[in-house]
Tab-separated table of C-alpha atoms in Angstrom:
chain	number	residue	atom	x	y	z
A	25	MET	CA	-44.837	5.734	24.421
A	26	GLN	CA	-41.747	7.556	26.499
A	27	ALA	CA	-41.081	4.889	28.338
A	28	ASP	CA	-40.387	2.062	25.854
A	29	ASP	CA	-38.957	5.698	23.923
A	30	ASP	CA	-36.225	5.832	26.778
A	31	GLN	CA	-36.070	1.528	27.087
A	32	LYS	CA	-35.039	1.677	23.237
A	33	ALA	CA	-32.405	4.421	23.294
A	34	ASN	CA	-30.475	2.489	26.327
A	35	GLY	CA	-31.522	-0.760	24.588
A	36	ALA	CA	-28.705	0.303	21.394
A	37	ASP	CA	-27.070	2.270	23.766
A	38	LYS	CA	-25.839	-1.637	25.421
A	39	THR	CA	-25.474	-2.001	21.802
A	40	GLU	CA	-22.556	0.533	20.861
A	41	GLU	CA	-20.675	0.125	24.228
A	42	GLU	CA	-21.117	-4.267	23.740
A	43	THR	CA	-19.589	-4.022	19.761
A	44	SER	CA	-17.492	-0.662	21.145
A	45	ALA	CA	-15.041	-2.844	23.585
A	46	MET	CA	-15.662	-5.965	21.717
A	47	PRO	CA	-11.524	-6.658	21.750
A	48	ARG	CA	-10.070	-6.649	17.836
A	49	LEU	CA	-9.256	-10.915	18.305
A	50	SER	CA	-11.576	-11.653	20.207
A	51	GLY	CA	-14.759	-14.315	18.915
A	52	LYS	CA	-17.237	-13.855	21.536
A	53	LYS	CA	-19.304	-11.037	20.616
A	54	ILE	CA	-19.085	-11.550	17.522
A	55	MET	CA	-22.208	-10.027	15.486
A	56	MET	CA	-24.319	-11.944	13.283
A	57	ASP	CA	-23.560	-9.800	10.145
A	58	MET	CA	-20.627	-8.821	9.999
A	59	PRO	CA	-17.656	-9.652	7.457
A	60	TRP	CA	-16.568	-12.805	7.887
A	61	LEU	CA	-13.358	-11.718	6.825
A	62	GLU	CA	-13.085	-10.039	10.725
A	63	LYS	CA	-15.103	-13.069	11.471
A	64	TYR	CA	-12.952	-15.545	10.670
A	65	ARG	CA	-9.426	-13.502	11.469
A	66	PRO	CA	-7.086	-15.978	13.011
A	67	THR	CA	-6.483	-14.992	16.719
A	68	VAL	CA	-3.456	-17.694	16.918
A	69	MET	CA	-0.508	-17.879	14.928
A	70	LYS	CA	-1.173	-21.757	14.148
A	71	ASP	CA	-4.281	-20.756	12.385
A	72	ILE	CA	-2.300	-18.534	9.271
A	73	VAL	CA	-2.049	-20.269	6.080
A	74	GLY	CA	0.894	-20.176	3.718
A	75	ASN	CA	4.082	-18.701	4.886
A	76	ASP	CA	5.423	-21.712	6.707
A	77	GLU	CA	8.800	-20.012	6.476
A	78	THR	CA	8.739	-17.123	7.828
A	79	LEU	CA	5.470	-17.493	9.982
A	80	THR	CA	8.551	-20.312	11.698
A	81	ARG	CA	10.288	-17.438	13.033
A	82	LEU	CA	7.199	-15.961	14.122
A	83	ARG	CA	6.938	-18.560	16.442
A	84	VAL	CA	10.056	-19.114	17.855
A	85	ILE	CA	10.479	-15.208	19.042
A	86	ALA	CA	6.547	-15.804	20.301
A	87	LYS	CA	7.940	-19.161	22.243
A	88	HIS	CA	10.839	-17.109	23.672
A	89	GLY	CA	9.976	-14.089	24.144
A	90	ASN	CA	12.762	-11.652	22.811
A	91	MET	CA	10.826	-9.876	20.003
A	92	PRO	CA	12.385	-7.153	17.518
A	93	ASN	CA	11.826	-4.257	16.200
A	94	LEU	CA	10.690	-6.467	12.898
A	95	ILE	CA	9.243	-5.344	9.219
A	96	ILE	CA	7.417	-7.474	7.181
A	97	SER	CA	7.151	-6.945	4.217
A	98	GLY	CA	4.256	-7.916	0.746
A	99	PRO	CA	1.545	-7.636	-1.683
A	100	PRO	CA	-1.985	-7.123	-0.124
A	101	GLY	CA	-4.247	-9.752	1.984
A	102	CYS	CA	-0.885	-11.923	2.491
A	103	GLY	CA	-1.364	-11.852	6.338
A	104	LYS	CA	1.363	-9.597	8.038
A	105	THR	CA	-1.305	-7.656	10.248
A	106	THR	CA	-2.640	-10.329	10.717
A	107	SER	CA	0.748	-11.856	11.829
A	108	ILE	CA	1.384	-8.586	13.365
A	109	HIS	CA	-1.062	-9.215	15.988
A	110	CYS	CA	-1.542	-12.392	16.249
A	111	LEU	CA	2.015	-12.677	17.795
A	112	ALA	CA	1.290	-9.823	20.178
A	113	LEU	CA	-1.221	-11.642	21.248
A	114	GLU	CA	0.519	-15.108	22.169
A	115	LEU	CA	3.575	-12.700	24.143
A	116	LEU	CA	1.050	-10.420	26.012
A	117	GLY	CA	-2.516	-12.574	26.293
A	118	LYS	CA	-5.377	-11.325	26.365
A	119	ALA	CA	-4.907	-9.269	29.624
A	120	ASN	CA	-2.374	-7.149	29.019
A	121	TYR	CA	-2.971	-6.766	24.015
A	122	LYS	CA	-5.391	-3.758	25.966
A	123	ASN	CA	-2.985	-1.547	27.236
A	124	ALA	CA	-0.157	-2.940	25.717
A	125	VAL	CA	0.197	-1.995	21.850
A	126	LEU	CA	-0.915	0.586	19.628
A	127	GLU	CA	-1.823	0.219	16.374
A	128	LEU	CA	-1.810	3.420	13.892
A	129	ASN	CA	-2.693	2.386	10.308
A	130	ALA	CA	-2.863	4.164	6.559
A	131	SER	CA	-6.366	5.937	8.271
A	132	ASP	CA	-4.593	7.807	10.993
A	133	SER	CA	-2.453	10.902	10.665
A	134	ARG	CA	1.007	9.210	10.770
A	135	GLY	CA	2.833	12.530	10.726
A	136	ILE	CA	5.441	13.825	11.646
A	137	ASP	CA	3.832	15.351	15.321
A	138	VAL	CA	1.763	11.904	16.426
A	139	VAL	CA	5.519	10.848	16.164
A	140	ARG	CA	6.689	12.595	18.677
A	141	ASN	CA	3.291	12.688	20.987
A	142	LYS	CA	1.383	9.728	20.270
A	143	ILE	CA	3.947	7.536	20.341
A	144	LYS	CA	5.928	8.627	22.302
A	145	LEU	CA	3.461	9.068	24.417
A	146	PHE	CA	2.862	5.780	24.744
A	147	ALA	CA	6.290	4.194	25.393
A	148	GLN	CA	7.212	6.002	28.490
A	149	GLN	CA	3.800	4.519	29.939
A	150	LYS	CA	4.530	2.198	32.101
A	151	VAL	CA	2.809	-1.592	31.747
A	152	THR	CA	3.181	-4.150	33.950
A	153	LEU	CA	4.261	-7.226	31.786
A	154	PRO	CA	5.678	-10.266	32.395
A	155	ARG	CA	9.840	-10.912	32.448
A	156	GLY	CA	10.914	-9.978	28.787
A	157	ARG	CA	8.694	-8.746	27.425
A	158	HIS	CA	7.587	-5.694	25.336
A	159	LYS	CA	5.231	-3.164	24.740
A	160	ILE	CA	4.216	-3.205	20.531
A	161	ILE	CA	3.672	-0.723	18.443
A	162	ILE	CA	1.632	-1.834	15.186
A	163	LEU	CA	2.246	0.407	11.672
A	164	ASP	CA	0.411	-0.113	9.291
A	165	GLU	CA	1.414	0.734	5.974
A	166	ALA	CA	4.261	1.654	6.738
A	167	ASP	CA	6.103	3.043	3.976
A	168	ASN	CA	3.209	5.494	3.338
A	169	MET	CA	4.593	7.693	5.970
A	170	THR	CA	6.565	10.244	5.594
A	171	SER	CA	9.995	10.807	5.096
A	172	ALA	CA	10.400	13.273	8.006
A	173	ALA	CA	8.060	11.354	10.108
A	174	GLN	CA	10.386	8.051	9.603
A	175	GLN	CA	13.241	10.301	10.738
A	176	ALA	CA	11.425	11.054	14.141
A	177	LEU	CA	11.061	7.323	14.374
A	178	ARG	CA	14.450	5.944	14.492
A	179	ARG	CA	15.360	8.155	17.317
A	180	THR	CA	12.035	6.956	19.586
A	181	MET	CA	12.969	2.927	18.478
A	182	GLU	CA	16.744	4.093	19.861
A	183	LEU	CA	15.135	5.591	22.624
A	184	TYR	CA	13.053	3.606	24.335
A	185	SER	CA	14.235	0.059	23.380
A	186	ALA	CA	14.459	-1.184	26.412
A	187	THR	CA	10.682	-1.177	26.723
A	188	THR	CA	9.198	-0.651	23.657
A	189	ARG	CA	9.226	-2.744	20.295
A	190	PHE	CA	8.397	-1.629	16.369
A	191	ALA	CA	5.982	-3.627	14.381
A	192	LEU	CA	5.372	-2.448	10.762
A	193	ALA	CA	3.562	-4.066	8.354
A	194	CYS	CA	3.985	-2.624	4.284
A	195	ASN	CA	4.248	-3.790	1.015
A	196	ILE	CA	7.626	-3.264	-0.256
A	197	SER	CA	10.117	-2.214	2.418
A	198	SER	CA	12.196	-0.629	0.191
A	199	LYS	CA	9.822	2.757	0.916
A	200	ILE	CA	11.210	2.661	4.560
A	201	ILE	CA	14.520	4.147	4.905
A	202	GLU	CA	17.337	2.223	5.852
A	203	PRO	CA	18.077	3.518	9.110
A	204	ILE	CA	14.477	2.244	10.126
A	205	GLN	CA	15.420	-0.938	7.658
A	206	SER	CA	18.820	-1.392	9.832
A	207	ARG	CA	17.519	-1.743	13.078
A	208	CYS	CA	14.574	-4.197	12.344
A	209	ALA	CA	14.945	-7.581	10.569
A	210	ILE	CA	13.751	-7.907	7.892
A	211	LEU	CA	10.356	-10.587	6.822
A	212	ARG	CA	9.143	-11.440	3.756
A	213	TYR	CA	5.652	-12.872	2.468
A	214	THR	CA	4.698	-14.157	-0.397
A	215	LYS	CA	1.440	-14.171	-2.282
A	216	LEU	CA	-0.457	-17.363	-0.507
A	217	SER	CA	-0.383	-20.076	-2.656
A	218	GLN	CA	-3.998	-21.956	-4.548
A	219	LYS	CA	-3.633	-24.868	-1.911
A	220	HIS	CA	-3.957	-22.403	1.172
A	221	ILE	CA	-7.080	-20.497	-0.603
A	222	MET	CA	-8.720	-22.802	-1.369
A	223	LYS	CA	-8.407	-24.541	2.033
A	224	ARG	CA	-9.753	-21.078	3.858
A	225	VAL	CA	-12.481	-20.711	1.634
A	226	GLN	CA	-13.676	-25.003	1.966
A	227	GLU	CA	-13.305	-24.828	5.720
A	228	ILE	CA	-15.281	-20.649	5.942
A	229	LEU	CA	-18.500	-22.670	4.396
A	230	GLN	CA	-18.126	-25.023	6.419
A	231	LEU	CA	-18.782	-22.628	9.298
A	232	GLU	CA	-20.999	-20.697	7.793
A	233	SER	CA	-23.269	-23.786	7.044
A	234	ILE	CA	-23.281	-23.538	2.465
A	235	ALA	CA	-23.988	-26.043	-0.192
A	236	SER	CA	-25.592	-23.889	-2.876
A	237	PHE	CA	-22.030	-23.156	-4.786
A	238	THR	CA	-19.994	-25.128	-7.365
A	239	PRO	CA	-16.435	-26.397	-8.298
A	240	LYS	CA	-16.010	-23.327	-10.889
A	241	GLY	CA	-17.266	-20.880	-8.640
A	242	LEU	CA	-14.721	-21.583	-6.592
A	243	GLU	CA	-11.690	-21.694	-8.963
A	244	ALA	CA	-13.276	-18.296	-9.663
A	245	ILE	CA	-13.365	-17.139	-5.879
A	246	LEU	CA	-9.159	-18.192	-6.041
A	247	PHE	CA	-8.892	-16.105	-10.002
A	248	ILE	CA	-10.315	-13.233	-8.396
A	249	ALA	CA	-8.245	-13.520	-5.613
A	250	ASP	CA	-4.887	-14.100	-7.780
A	251	GLY	CA	-3.127	-15.343	-4.191
A	252	ASP	CA	-5.268	-12.006	-1.713
A	253	MET	CA	-7.162	-13.763	1.022
A	254	ARG	CA	-8.992	-10.983	1.130
A	255	ASN	CA	-10.156	-10.963	-1.687
A	256	ALA	CA	-11.163	-13.673	-1.745
A	257	ILE	CA	-12.832	-13.953	1.070
A	258	ASN	CA	-14.993	-10.643	0.646
A	259	SER	CA	-15.988	-11.851	-2.964
A	260	MET	CA	-17.065	-15.218	-1.591
A	261	GLN	CA	-19.663	-12.975	0.528
A	262	ALA	CA	-20.797	-10.401	-1.587
A	263	THR	CA	-21.381	-12.926	-3.813
A	264	TYR	CA	-22.596	-15.104	-1.827
A	265	SER	CA	-25.345	-12.000	-0.865
A	266	GLY	CA	-26.392	-10.842	-3.640
A	267	PHE	CA	-27.831	-14.257	-5.270
A	268	GLY	CA	-27.953	-16.695	-2.649
A	269	CYS	CA	-25.564	-19.299	-4.876
A	270	ILE	CA	-22.077	-19.044	-5.244
A	271	THR	CA	-21.333	-20.095	-8.979
A	272	ASP	CA	-18.123	-18.788	-11.690
A	273	GLU	CA	-20.865	-16.653	-13.263
A	274	ASN	CA	-21.784	-15.299	-10.357
A	275	VAL	CA	-18.691	-14.781	-9.090
A	276	TYR	CA	-17.650	-12.428	-12.306
A	277	LYS	CA	-20.796	-9.987	-12.191
A	278	VAL	CA	-20.494	-9.378	-8.397
A	279	CYS	CA	-16.813	-8.600	-9.159
A	280	ASP	CA	-17.264	-6.343	-12.331
A	281	VAL	CA	-14.667	-8.717	-14.341
A	282	PRO	CA	-14.359	-10.724	-17.786
A	283	HIS	CA	-15.178	-14.305	-17.862
A	284	PRO	CA	-11.901	-15.677	-18.242
A	285	VAL	CA	-13.949	-18.224	-20.681
A	286	GLN	CA	-15.031	-15.076	-23.479
A	287	ILE	CA	-10.619	-13.912	-23.218
A	288	ARG	CA	-9.489	-17.077	-24.257
A	289	LYS	CA	-11.567	-16.923	-27.082
A	290	ILE	CA	-9.781	-13.483	-27.141
A	291	LEU	CA	-6.270	-15.524	-27.565
A	292	ASP	CA	-7.830	-17.982	-29.596
A	293	ASP	CA	-8.671	-15.263	-32.400
A	294	ALA	CA	-4.830	-14.363	-32.254
A	295	LYS	CA	-3.425	-17.476	-31.654
A	296	ASN	CA	-5.988	-17.684	-35.729
A	297	CYS	CA	-4.888	-14.731	-37.087
A	298	ASP	CA	-8.201	-13.643	-37.080
A	299	ILE	CA	-8.445	-10.160	-35.798
A	300	ARG	CA	-12.065	-8.823	-37.069
A	301	ALA	CA	-13.737	-11.836	-34.819
A	302	GLY	CA	-11.209	-10.918	-31.826
A	303	ILE	CA	-11.742	-7.264	-32.252
A	304	MET	CA	-16.082	-7.602	-32.969
A	305	LYS	CA	-15.783	-9.870	-29.050
A	306	MET	CA	-13.061	-7.591	-26.795
A	307	ASN	CA	-15.934	-4.639	-28.476
A	308	GLY	CA	-18.365	-7.056	-27.293
A	309	LEU	CA	-17.044	-6.934	-23.441
A	310	LEU	CA	-15.849	-3.575	-24.071
A	311	LYS	CA	-20.138	-2.215	-24.031
A	312	MET	CA	-21.422	-4.822	-21.644
A	313	GLY	CA	-19.150	-1.863	-19.564
A	314	PHE	CA	-16.136	-3.353	-18.423
A	315	SER	CA	-13.145	-0.716	-18.744
A	316	THR	CA	-10.133	-1.171	-20.112
A	317	LEU	CA	-8.016	-1.465	-17.801
A	318	ASP	CA	-10.190	-4.150	-15.965
A	319	PHE	CA	-10.211	-5.986	-19.361
A	320	ILE	CA	-6.121	-6.186	-20.098
A	321	GLY	CA	-5.471	-7.483	-15.419
A	322	THR	CA	-7.408	-10.333	-17.812
A	323	LEU	CA	-6.275	-10.592	-19.475
A	324	PHE	CA	-2.687	-11.048	-18.846
A	325	ARG	CA	-4.129	-13.133	-16.263
A	326	VAL	CA	-5.471	-15.617	-18.833
A	327	THR	CA	-2.750	-15.354	-21.135
A	328	LYS	CA	0.250	-16.790	-18.375
A	329	THR	CA	-2.026	-20.630	-18.011
A	330	TYR	CA	-2.898	-20.014	-21.801
A	331	ASN	CA	-1.135	-22.942	-23.643
A	332	ASP	CA	-2.165	-23.242	-26.851
A	333	VAL	CA	0.889	-21.352	-28.172
A	334	ASP	CA	4.907	-22.001	-27.658
A	335	GLU	CA	6.684	-19.947	-25.216
A	336	LYS	CA	8.245	-17.277	-27.687
A	337	THR	CA	4.714	-16.289	-28.604
A	338	LYS	CA	3.661	-15.961	-25.588
A	339	LEU	CA	6.368	-13.650	-24.359
A	340	ASP	CA	5.722	-11.724	-27.001
A	341	TRP	CA	2.289	-11.009	-26.572
A	342	ILE	CA	2.937	-10.539	-22.898
A	343	ARG	CA	5.170	-7.865	-23.755
A	344	ASP	CA	2.814	-6.201	-25.585
A	345	MET	CA	-0.081	-6.533	-22.966
A	346	ALA	CA	3.471	-4.578	-20.323
A	347	PHE	CA	3.037	-1.612	-22.638
A	348	ILE	CA	-0.155	-1.223	-23.571
A	349	HIS	CA	-0.739	-1.802	-20.114
A	350	ALA	CA	1.203	2.017	-18.908
A	351	ARG	CA	-1.108	3.086	-21.650
A	352	ILE	CA	-3.433	2.963	-20.048
A	353	ALA	CA	-2.953	3.731	-16.088
A	354	ASP	CA	-0.943	6.583	-17.503
A	355	GLY	CA	-4.261	7.461	-19.322
A	356	LEU	CA	-5.247	6.741	-22.866
A	357	ASP	CA	-7.571	4.162	-21.393
A	358	SER	CA	-9.338	4.560	-25.108
A	359	PRO	CA	-10.714	1.189	-27.045
A	360	LEU	CA	-7.995	2.359	-29.519
A	361	GLN	CA	-5.572	1.059	-27.929
A	362	LEU	CA	-6.900	-2.607	-27.375
A	363	ASN	CA	-7.064	-2.800	-31.411
A	364	GLY	CA	-4.051	-2.269	-32.233
A	365	LEU	CA	-2.978	-4.787	-29.304
A	366	LEU	CA	-4.383	-6.629	-31.265
A	367	ALA	CA	-3.249	-6.689	-34.268
A	368	LYS	CA	0.080	-6.696	-32.549
A	369	MET	CA	-0.297	-9.875	-30.856
A	370	CYS	CA	-2.071	-11.391	-34.860
A	371	LEU	CA	2.277	-9.274	-36.636
A	372	SER	CA	3.737	-11.501	-33.494
A	373	THR	CA	1.290	-15.061	-34.253
A	374	LYS	CA	1.569	-14.459	-38.214
A	375	GLY	CA	5.859	-13.826	-37.422
A	376	LYS	CA	6.091	-16.711	-36.151
A	377	LYS	CA	4.519	-18.956	-38.892
A	378	ASN	CA	6.087	-17.669	-41.757
A	379	LYS	CA	9.255	-18.290	-39.742
A	380	PHE	CA	8.024	-22.098	-39.241
């Protein structure tokens, strides 16, 4: 019995060692239950989809090797961090990647002490690299760093510019202090198009040998993702793990979002000035457990593609939604806010009908 226990313990230690030694971007030792997001994360620049103009500039840097300090800004899930890692891998190669790249993200402490100690020590280290190559420090979610830490980082960037390059990924580049912005090349990413997300989603389904999905299910994933590849892949895996089949109903259940078809019916009632029917449908959705924030977020996204009213009415609706969304985000999240919004939408439509 003791020998069996020792053997099991040794086996567990071995598995832990293998997992901890697994390179971030290596696909050879991937575990079967690994999230698809990490399992199918691109490892070379050519596999990254969307933002072609920005990626072309990164490919030129990867080819010639003279990497400047970079700020890559854009919405979540559009490939900022992945692009930097692929660039570092192509510039340095797998052999040097582990020793010559330091990554700090939002989960790490990145105050002024970390900049003065950890980042400075890494910049001072001597690493043998090919000619014209530099060590790379990746700071993810850099817009969350304190102003004092950013000021300390500015000086470090100057002192070690001969051996070290910085790559900062952020959602809003204006939150990074101007002295750092002036020292970096700024690359801007945008939301991924539905075509790019659909292409990647279908590739993953094919690689996983999954045939139990419907076209409407994939459309629902695109609706949920809203240009965020990370969200799309995670939603798809969660739906398949939970239900074994990717349909629109299952996707909206897993992601806890009101079904757009039901939202369209509420918009139809607003168009017909039938406030009673609209409020009954809306209260029915809220009783199902959806929050007012979920409801108004989905309402806005459905309204953008709702073409049964004229453009002026649609713009009036979106303006009213913006005000109500701000109030709900501030804490006034009672259903009364949504009832008032529906009344305003009906008045907006009624005013147009009377005018014409």
